[in-house]
Every structure is written in C-alpha cells, then in structure tokens.
Amino acid sequence: MLKVINVVGARPNFMKVAPIVAAMKKRPTDFLPLVLHTGQHYDASMSDAFFTDLDLPEPDVYLGVGSGSHAVQTAAIMERFEPVVLKEQPDWVLVVGDVNSTIACALVCVKLGIKVAHVEAGLRSRDRTMPEEINRLLTDQIADLLFTPSVDADRNLLAEGIPPERISFVGNIMIDSLFRNLQRACESNIKSEMGLTDRQYAVLTLHRPSNVDNRETFGRILSALEAIASRLPIVFPVHPRTRKTIAQFGIDERIASATNLRLIEPLGYLDFLSLYSTARLVLTDSGGIQEETTALGIPCLTLRENTERPITVEMGTNIIVGTDTDKIVSEAAAILDGAGAKQTRQPPLWDGHTADRILEVLLKSH
Ligand code: UD1
C-alpha cells in the first residue's frame, strides 16, 4: 500500500487534489492518502468552502502558515512541513499547480530523499516576473514524477532536459473536478439571488499582482470594464489581494459608481461553477479559469500578455487580450456581437479520468 501525502495550500489547489484523494479512497488496499494543508490560504471563502463543496476530507495536517512575503511564506512552509514528512515517511508526496506551497514542499522532499510527484507539470508562460513561473520551473526540475495536462507541457519539459521517463501525460486534473460537480452546481442559488439570466451577464476575476498591484494597469482594465458594463452586467467576485489594492488606490468610489459592475465576496467552487458555466463571457487573469471555460465552451478573454496554457488558445475558447483598454473592449464587443465565436475542440485527455491515470502511474513507479 502506498502512503501518499497530498499537499494543498491555496485556492487553486483544492479542485486538483480532491479527485485524486477521492480516487485513492476508493482503492484502500492500494493507497493510504493523507491531506496536508499548508494554510497559505486561510479565509473561509478561500479555503473552507472548497473542502465542503469538493467533498475533500478535512486535512490530516494543518500547517497554518498564513500570508507573508514570498520568502517568509515559502520558508515557513518548509520549516513546518519537514518534521511532518520525517514523521510520516510517506511513499510519495504529491504537489499540484504552481503556488508557493508547491515548490516549498517539493524542495523539502527532494532534500530528504522522499519521492515527490508534480501534478500539472510543464506549463510555461516564459514570463519570469510571474512568481508562479519560478515555482513551476523549479518544481519540475526536482520532482521525481511529472504529470502533464497537455502535450505542450511535455515538449517544454523535454526541451529543459528532463528525462522522458519522468514525464507522464495524464490530462487535466481540474476537468475531473469540473465534470464531477457540474450537476451539483445546478443546485446553487447564486444566479437567482443576484437576479441573473443565463447568457446575459459576464463574469470577471482579477488577482494577479501584475494587474492589481499596479495602479495604471488596474486603471486601464477598469476603463475597459466600465465600457463593457454598459452592455451587460459584470459579476466580480473579489479576491482578498484585489480588495486590498482597491482600497489602497482609492478607486472604491469609481468602482461603486459603475452600477453594472457587481462586486461580491469570493465564491465557493459550486457557486462559481454555476455562475461562469452559463455566462456570456468570462474575463480573467486566472490560469485555471482559462481551462475551465475551454472545457465548457464559454468565451474567455484573458487579461494578461501571455499564458502558460496555450492549448486553451489553440483549441479552446481563450483569447489573450492583455491589459490595453481598447483591445479588451473590442474583443469583448466581437463576442457580444456574435462575431468573436471561435471554433473549439476539447484538448486530449481533458475527459474527467485524469485522477485514475495518475494513480496507475504512481503504482507502476513504485
Ligand atoms: C496565490 C498564488 C497564485 C494563485 C492565487 C489564487 C503564489 C505565489 N500565488 O496568490 O498563484 O493564483 O493564490 O488565489 O502562491 N489573503 C487573504 N486571505 C486568504 C489568502 C490571502 O486575505 O485566505 C490576502 C492576504 O492579504 C495576502 C494576499 O491576499 O497577503 C495575497 O495572498 P497570497 O497567498 O500571498 O497570494 P495570492 O495573490 O492569493
């Protein structure tokens, strides 16, 4: 039996780990899964809500690191994680995505000779000013097993000199959670509570430091949002980082006066899925949402200059629009006028069975 520590830390980790833990629990003779939460995210709306919505078991271990500078947060995770790994002596540690918890735990494992697997390996934005890009590059260099979501990720890893035997193309784990929960999300009341009609509203998420920590960039995006909101309501669940900078930059009043821009608290997994799955348009700087909109065929405008998920552009609904006001407004108008619809296809192995493939590889690799 394989004892596996499954690491979660921040909001985008929960939906990646939930299907893996569920699949392991179905095979108790093969797997003993533990869930470890670093506490990188700790607000009820950023963390607890996801455990409930995704049926993720309560963490067996909670490190409670909280927020801090990158160095402080990464170091705190490493310091608190090391004694747990030493005590538990797992056969595998599984890390997901590209957050600080991912690299911190991978680094602890490799120094202790504990095997570590990285789920969602190989994605590259080629923008090293993104903290996540550094986390991705380093985690992939040191992990023993690299589970990739798309073939471009395999190519990136091979080009970085990673031996092919460490790489397994298993598909996109987020889509396992998406398909598992689509039906349950129909029970959410979020749209009726907000008086929204399917396909007659847009959804916005914004939290990248490069967008929300920079006054000019945030201002350009806001100008675009004001223009788009004259055509349809934009629902904006606000990330805590963004909430802080809105106050710091003193743009609260400007935002409040844009009546069709409807700010709400961050949503749980099911409410958010219910919301974006019937949106006319999604605007985002998130990585995962680019993938989820592609899987559901919802038009997505990505408010960044690059993406580490190019397959969502090549095969899916994603359009990289950057942060130029006119570009955002014109691409949104093309979609709203019906001219911007892309021919889309489902990327290979985004089929809801990625967790099973990961388990098979773990068993074979032991
Ligand atoms: C982190 C990840 C990012 C991911 C995002 C999703 C890294 C480097 N970044 O960014 O890749 O896309 O999570 O949300 O790991 N805060 C709260 N409550 C919380 C968590 C955070 O109020 O539960 C506030 C704190 O003031 C904190 C700020 O949000 O300083 C930013 O949190 P942090 O975890 O540092 O980074 P994120 O921007 O959330």
PDB file of N, CA and C and ligand atoms in Angstrom, residues 9-13 39-47 66-70 73-74 77 97-103 130-133 135-136 207-209 212-213 239-244 285-288, ligand 1:
ATOM      1  N   GLY A   9      -2.546  24.132  -0.550  1.00  0.00           N
ATOM      2  CA  GLY A   9      -2.136  25.343   0.139  1.00  0.00           C
ATOM      3  C   GLY A   9      -3.046  26.517  -0.182  1.00  0.00           C
ATOM      4  N   ALA A  10      -3.265  26.714  -1.473  1.00  0.00           N
ATOM      5  CA  ALA A  10      -4.021  27.894  -1.900  1.00  0.00           C
ATOM      6  C   ALA A  10      -5.234  27.474  -2.728  1.00  0.00           C
ATOM      7  N   ARG A  11      -6.119  28.446  -2.915  1.00  0.00           N
ATOM      8  CA  ARG A  11      -7.425  28.150  -3.545  1.00  0.00           C
ATOM      9  C   ARG A  11      -7.334  27.262  -4.794  1.00  0.00           C
ATOM     10  N   PRO A  12      -6.429  27.566  -5.745  1.00  0.00           N
ATOM     11  CA  PRO A  12      -6.450  26.720  -6.957  1.00  0.00           C
ATOM     12  C   PRO A  12      -5.924  25.299  -6.758  1.00  0.00           C
ATOM     13  N   ASN A  13      -5.527  24.944  -5.559  1.00  0.00           N
ATOM     14  CA  ASN A  13      -5.057  23.565  -5.319  1.00  0.00           C
ATOM     15  C   ASN A  13      -6.197  22.609  -4.987  1.00  0.00           C
ATOM     16  N   GLY A  39      -1.976  26.042   4.764  1.00  0.00           N
ATOM     17  CA  GLY A  39      -2.578  27.254   5.322  1.00  0.00           C
ATOM     18  C   GLY A  39      -2.151  28.518   4.588  1.00  0.00           C
ATOM     19  N   GLN A  40      -1.581  28.349   3.365  1.00  0.00           N
ATOM     20  CA  GLN A  40      -1.241  29.548   2.560  1.00  0.00           C
ATOM     21  C   GLN A  40      -2.482  30.423   2.377  1.00  0.00           C
ATOM     22  N   HIS A  41      -3.594  29.807   2.062  1.00  0.00           N
ATOM     23  CA  HIS A  41      -4.890  30.497   2.093  1.00  0.00           C
ATOM     24  C   HIS A  41      -5.647  29.974   3.310  1.00  0.00           C
ATOM     25  N   TYR A  42      -6.351  30.873   3.986  1.00  0.00           N
ATOM     26  CA  TYR A  42      -6.913  30.537   5.291  1.00  0.00           C
ATOM     27  C   TYR A  42      -8.317  31.114   5.495  1.00  0.00           C
ATOM     28  N   ASP A  43      -8.720  32.141   4.727  1.00  0.00           N
ATOM     29  CA  ASP A  43     -10.077  32.689   4.885  1.00  0.00           C
ATOM     30  C   ASP A  43     -11.092  31.586   4.578  1.00  0.00           C
ATOM     31  N   ALA A  44     -12.235  31.645   5.260  1.00  0.00           N
ATOM     32  CA  ALA A  44     -13.267  30.634   4.999  1.00  0.00           C
ATOM     33  C   ALA A  44     -13.614  30.602   3.508  1.00  0.00           C
ATOM     34  N   SER A  45     -13.724  31.791   2.893  1.00  0.00           N
ATOM     35  CA  SER A  45     -14.160  31.832   1.497  1.00  0.00           C
ATOM     36  C   SER A  45     -13.061  31.382   0.531  1.00  0.00           C
ATOM     37  N   MET A  46     -11.810  31.380   0.977  1.00  0.00           N
ATOM     38  CA  MET A  46     -10.695  30.996   0.101  1.00  0.00           C
ATOM     39  C   MET A  46     -10.266  29.554   0.342  1.00  0.00           C
ATOM     40  N   SER A  47     -10.788  28.950   1.418  1.00  0.00           N
ATOM     41  CA  SER A  47     -10.288  27.624   1.781  1.00  0.00           C
ATOM     42  C   SER A  47     -11.415  26.685   2.233  1.00  0.00           C
ATOM     43  N   GLY A  66      -0.229  30.920   6.814  1.00  0.00           N
ATOM     44  CA  GLY A  66      -0.791  32.246   6.559  1.00  0.00           C
ATOM     45  C   GLY A  66      -0.015  33.037   5.506  1.00  0.00           C
ATOM     46  N   SER A  67      -0.303  34.349   5.439  1.00  0.00           N
ATOM     47  CA  SER A  67       0.295  35.201   4.404  1.00  0.00           C
ATOM     48  C   SER A  67       1.656  35.727   4.846  1.00  0.00           C
ATOM     49  N   GLY A  68       2.390  36.243   3.860  1.00  0.00           N
ATOM     50  CA  GLY A  68       3.692  36.830   4.136  1.00  0.00           C
ATOM     51  C   GLY A  68       4.380  37.115   2.824  1.00  0.00           C
ATOM     52  N   SER A  69       5.585  37.677   2.878  1.00  0.00           N
ATOM     53  CA  SER A  69       6.344  37.870   1.641  1.00  0.00           C
ATOM     54  C   SER A  69       6.626  36.469   1.068  1.00  0.00           C
ATOM     55  N   HIS A  70       7.080  36.423  -0.169  1.00  0.00           N
ATOM     56  CA  HIS A  70       7.369  35.116  -0.765  1.00  0.00           C
ATOM     57  C   HIS A  70       8.372  34.341   0.069  1.00  0.00           C
ATOM     58  N   GLN A  73       6.806  33.254   3.486  1.00  0.00           N
ATOM     59  CA  GLN A  73       5.786  32.210   3.332  1.00  0.00           C
ATOM     60  C   GLN A  73       6.422  30.878   2.915  1.00  0.00           C
ATOM     61  N   THR A  74       7.322  30.933   1.936  1.00  0.00           N
ATOM     62  CA  THR A  74       7.952  29.707   1.445  1.00  0.00           C
ATOM     63  C   THR A  74       8.777  29.057   2.561  1.00  0.00           C
ATOM     64  N   ILE A  77       6.561  27.417   5.242  1.00  0.00           N
ATOM     65  CA  ILE A  77       6.004  26.125   4.801  1.00  0.00           C
ATOM     66  C   ILE A  77       7.087  25.046   4.926  1.00  0.00           C
ATOM     67  N   GLY A  97      -0.007  22.181  -9.133  1.00  0.00           N
ATOM     68  CA  GLY A  97      -0.046  23.579  -9.545  1.00  0.00           C
ATOM     69  C   GLY A  97       1.278  24.300  -9.378  1.00  0.00           C
ATOM     70  N   ASP A  98       1.190  25.575  -9.052  1.00  0.00           N
ATOM     71  CA  ASP A  98       2.383  26.436  -9.127  1.00  0.00           C
ATOM     72  C   ASP A  98       2.450  27.475  -8.013  1.00  0.00           C
ATOM     73  N   VAL A  99       1.835  27.171  -6.890  1.00  0.00           N
ATOM     74  CA  VAL A  99       1.832  28.174  -5.806  1.00  0.00           C
ATOM     75  C   VAL A  99       3.053  27.968  -4.905  1.00  0.00           C
ATOM     76  N   ASN A 100       3.233  28.863  -3.950  1.00  0.00           N
ATOM     77  CA  ASN A 100       4.420  28.755  -3.091  1.00  0.00           C
ATOM     78  C   ASN A 100       4.449  27.438  -2.327  1.00  0.00           C
ATOM     79  N   SER A 101       3.292  26.915  -1.953  1.00  0.00           N
ATOM     80  CA  SER A 101       3.246  25.623  -1.248  1.00  0.00           C
ATOM     81  C   SER A 101       3.821  24.506  -2.118  1.00  0.00           C
ATOM     82  N   THR A 102       3.650  24.609  -3.431  1.00  0.00           N
ATOM     83  CA  THR A 102       4.102  23.567  -4.358  1.00  0.00           C
ATOM     84  C   THR A 102       5.622  23.436  -4.320  1.00  0.00           C
ATOM     85  N   ILE A 103       6.320  24.541  -4.536  1.00  0.00           N
ATOM     86  CA  ILE A 103       7.786  24.487  -4.557  1.00  0.00           C
ATOM     87  C   ILE A 103       8.334  24.226  -3.150  1.00  0.00           C
ATOM     88  N   MET A 130       6.562  36.422 -13.221  1.00  0.00           N
ATOM     89  CA  MET A 130       5.443  35.779 -12.506  1.00  0.00           C
ATOM     90  C   MET A 130       5.994  34.861 -11.429  1.00  0.00           C
ATOM     91  N   PRO A 131       5.596  35.041 -10.180  1.00  0.00           N
ATOM     92  CA  PRO A 131       6.118  34.128  -9.152  1.00  0.00           C
ATOM     93  C   PRO A 131       5.806  32.666  -9.478  1.00  0.00           C
ATOM     94  N   GLU A 132       4.660  32.433 -10.102  1.00  0.00           N
ATOM     95  CA  GLU A 132       4.264  31.055 -10.413  1.00  0.00           C
ATOM     96  C   GLU A 132       5.212  30.407 -11.413  1.00  0.00           C
ATOM     97  N   GLU A 133       5.770  31.207 -12.348  1.00  0.00           N
ATOM     98  CA  GLU A 133       6.675  30.628 -13.352  1.00  0.00           C
ATOM     99  C   GLU A 133       7.935  30.089 -12.672  1.00  0.00           C
ATOM    100  N   ASN A 135       8.051  29.057  -9.572  1.00  0.00           N
ATOM    101  CA  ASN A 135       7.627  27.843  -8.850  1.00  0.00           C
ATOM    102  C   ASN A 135       7.527  26.641  -9.785  1.00  0.00           C
ATOM    103  N   ARG A 136       7.009  26.877 -10.992  1.00  0.00           N
ATOM    104  CA  ARG A 136       6.856  25.771 -11.962  1.00  0.00           C
ATOM    105  C   ARG A 136       8.212  25.226 -12.401  1.00  0.00           C
ATOM    106  N   HIS A 207      -6.752  38.903  -9.985  1.00  0.00           N
ATOM    107  CA  HIS A 207      -5.958  38.866  -8.764  1.00  0.00           C
ATOM    108  C   HIS A 207      -4.461  38.834  -8.981  1.00  0.00           C
ATOM    109  N   ARG A 208      -3.999  38.756 -10.242  1.00  0.00           N
ATOM    110  CA  ARG A 208      -2.550  38.702 -10.482  1.00  0.00           C
ATOM    111  C   ARG A 208      -1.905  39.989  -9.996  1.00  0.00           C
ATOM    112  N   PRO A 209      -0.787  39.862  -9.251  1.00  0.00           N
ATOM    113  CA  PRO A 209      -0.083  41.059  -8.803  1.00  0.00           C
ATOM    114  C   PRO A 209       0.207  42.023  -9.958  1.00  0.00           C
ATOM    115  N   VAL A 212      -3.284  43.817 -10.458  1.00  0.00           N
ATOM    116  CA  VAL A 212      -3.993  44.539  -9.383  1.00  0.00           C
ATOM    117  C   VAL A 212      -3.062  45.307  -8.448  1.00  0.00           C
ATOM    118  N   ASP A 213      -1.755  45.016  -8.496  1.00  0.00           N
ATOM    119  CA  ASP A 213      -0.835  45.765  -7.638  1.00  0.00           C
ATOM    120  C   ASP A 213      -0.254  46.975  -8.374  1.00  0.00           C
ATOM    121  N   HIS A 239     -11.105  38.877  -5.057  1.00  0.00           N
ATOM    122  CA  HIS A 239     -10.035  38.212  -4.307  1.00  0.00           C
ATOM    123  C   HIS A 239      -9.529  39.169  -3.204  1.00  0.00           C
ATOM    124  N   PRO A 240      -9.111  38.616  -2.046  1.00  0.00           N
ATOM    125  CA  PRO A 240      -8.652  39.490  -0.951  1.00  0.00           C
ATOM    126  C   PRO A 240      -7.504  40.419  -1.355  1.00  0.00           C
ATOM    127  N   ARG A 241      -6.592  39.924  -2.194  1.00  0.00           N
ATOM    128  CA  ARG A 241      -5.490  40.795  -2.654  1.00  0.00           C
ATOM    129  C   ARG A 241      -6.051  42.014  -3.392  1.00  0.00           C
ATOM    130  N   THR A 242      -7.022  41.763  -4.246  1.00  0.00           N
ATOM    131  CA  THR A 242      -7.612  42.815  -5.069  1.00  0.00           C
ATOM    132  C   THR A 242      -8.408  43.788  -4.194  1.00  0.00           C
ATOM    133  N   ARG A 243      -9.118  43.247  -3.229  1.00  0.00           N
ATOM    134  CA  ARG A 243      -9.901  44.068  -2.292  1.00  0.00           C
ATOM    135  C   ARG A 243      -8.980  45.079  -1.601  1.00  0.00           C
ATOM    136  N   LYS A 244      -7.785  44.593  -1.223  1.00  0.00           N
ATOM    137  CA  LYS A 244      -6.809  45.453  -0.545  1.00  0.00           C
ATOM    138  C   LYS A 244      -6.343  46.588  -1.445  1.00  0.00           C
ATOM    139  N   ASP A 285      -7.766  36.819 -15.158  1.00  0.00           N
ATOM    140  CA  ASP A 285      -6.307  36.670 -15.231  1.00  0.00           C
ATOM    141  C   ASP A 285      -5.870  35.389 -14.523  1.00  0.00           C
ATOM    142  N   SER A 286      -6.833  34.516 -14.216  1.00  0.00           N
ATOM    143  CA  SER A 286      -6.543  33.239 -13.572  1.00  0.00           C
ATOM    144  C   SER A 286      -6.034  32.228 -14.608  1.00  0.00           C
ATOM    145  N   GLY A 287      -5.267  31.252 -14.151  1.00  0.00           N
ATOM    146  CA  GLY A 287      -4.849  30.181 -15.052  1.00  0.00           C
ATOM    147  C   GLY A 287      -5.940  29.148 -15.221  1.00  0.00           C
ATOM    148  N   GLY A 288      -6.452  28.656 -14.102  1.00  0.00           N
ATOM    149  CA  GLY A 288      -7.433  27.573 -14.126  1.00  0.00           C
ATOM    150  C   GLY A 288      -8.699  27.931 -14.879  1.00  0.00           C
TER     151      GLY A 288
HETATM  152  C1  UD1 B   1      -1.794  32.768  -4.610  1.00  0.00           C
HETATM  153  C2  UD1 B   1      -0.847  32.088  -5.603  1.00  0.00           C
HETATM  154  C3  UD1 B   1      -1.367  32.276  -7.015  1.00  0.00           C
HETATM  155  C4  UD1 B   1      -2.817  31.811  -7.133  1.00  0.00           C
HETATM  156  C5  UD1 B   1      -3.650  32.533  -6.083  1.00  0.00           C
HETATM  157  C6  UD1 B   1      -5.083  32.110  -6.096  1.00  0.00           C
HETATM  158  C7  UD1 B   1       1.544  32.050  -5.063  1.00  0.00           C
HETATM  159  C8  UD1 B   1       2.848  32.672  -5.365  1.00  0.00           C
HETATM  160  N1  UD1 B   1       0.464  32.689  -5.570  1.00  0.00           N
HETATM  161  O1  UD1 B   1      -1.781  34.158  -4.887  1.00  0.00           O
HETATM  162  O2  UD1 B   1      -0.568  31.513  -7.901  1.00  0.00           O
HETATM  163  O3  UD1 B   1      -3.293  32.095  -8.412  1.00  0.00           O
HETATM  164  O4  UD1 B   1      -3.088  32.237  -4.789  1.00  0.00           O
HETATM  165  O5  UD1 B   1      -5.820  32.790  -5.144  1.00  0.00           O
HETATM  166  O6  UD1 B   1       1.500  31.036  -4.412  1.00  0.00           O
HETATM  167  N2  UD1 B   1      -5.321  36.776   1.667  1.00  0.00           N
HETATM  168  C9  UD1 B   1      -6.396  36.782   2.497  1.00  0.00           C
HETATM  169  N3  UD1 B   1      -6.970  35.583   2.815  1.00  0.00           N
HETATM  170  C10 UD1 B   1      -6.524  34.411   2.336  1.00  0.00           C
HETATM  171  C11 UD1 B   1      -5.407  34.416   1.496  1.00  0.00           C
HETATM  172  C12 UD1 B   1      -4.830  35.599   1.166  1.00  0.00           C
HETATM  173  O7  UD1 B   1      -6.843  37.814   2.953  1.00  0.00           O
HETATM  174  O8  UD1 B   1      -7.094  33.352   2.665  1.00  0.00           O
HETATM  175  C13 UD1 B   1      -4.706  38.065   1.291  1.00  0.00           C
HETATM  176  C14 UD1 B   1      -3.513  38.401   2.119  1.00  0.00           C
HETATM  177  O9  UD1 B   1      -3.563  39.736   2.382  1.00  0.00           O
HETATM  178  C15 UD1 B   1      -2.337  38.127   1.226  1.00  0.00           C
HETATM  179  C16 UD1 B   1      -2.945  38.357  -0.157  1.00  0.00           C
HETATM  180  O10 UD1 B   1      -4.313  38.015  -0.058  1.00  0.00           O
HETATM  181  O11 UD1 B   1      -1.274  38.955   1.502  1.00  0.00           O
HETATM  182  C17 UD1 B   1      -2.321  37.515  -1.218  1.00  0.00           C
HETATM  183  O12 UD1 B   1      -2.302  36.139  -0.828  1.00  0.00           O
HETATM  184  P1  UD1 B   1      -1.102  35.189  -1.290  1.00  0.00           P
HETATM  185  O13 UD1 B   1      -1.360  33.806  -0.858  1.00  0.00           O
HETATM  186  O14 UD1 B   1       0.209  35.815  -0.933  1.00  0.00           O
HETATM  187  O15 UD1 B   1      -1.152  35.274  -2.864  1.00  0.00           O
HETATM  188  P2  UD1 B   1      -2.361  35.222  -3.870  1.00  0.00           P
HETATM  189  O16 UD1 B   1      -2.421  36.514  -4.571  1.00  0.00           O
HETATM  190  O17 UD1 B   1      -3.613  34.707  -3.221  1.00  0.00           O
END
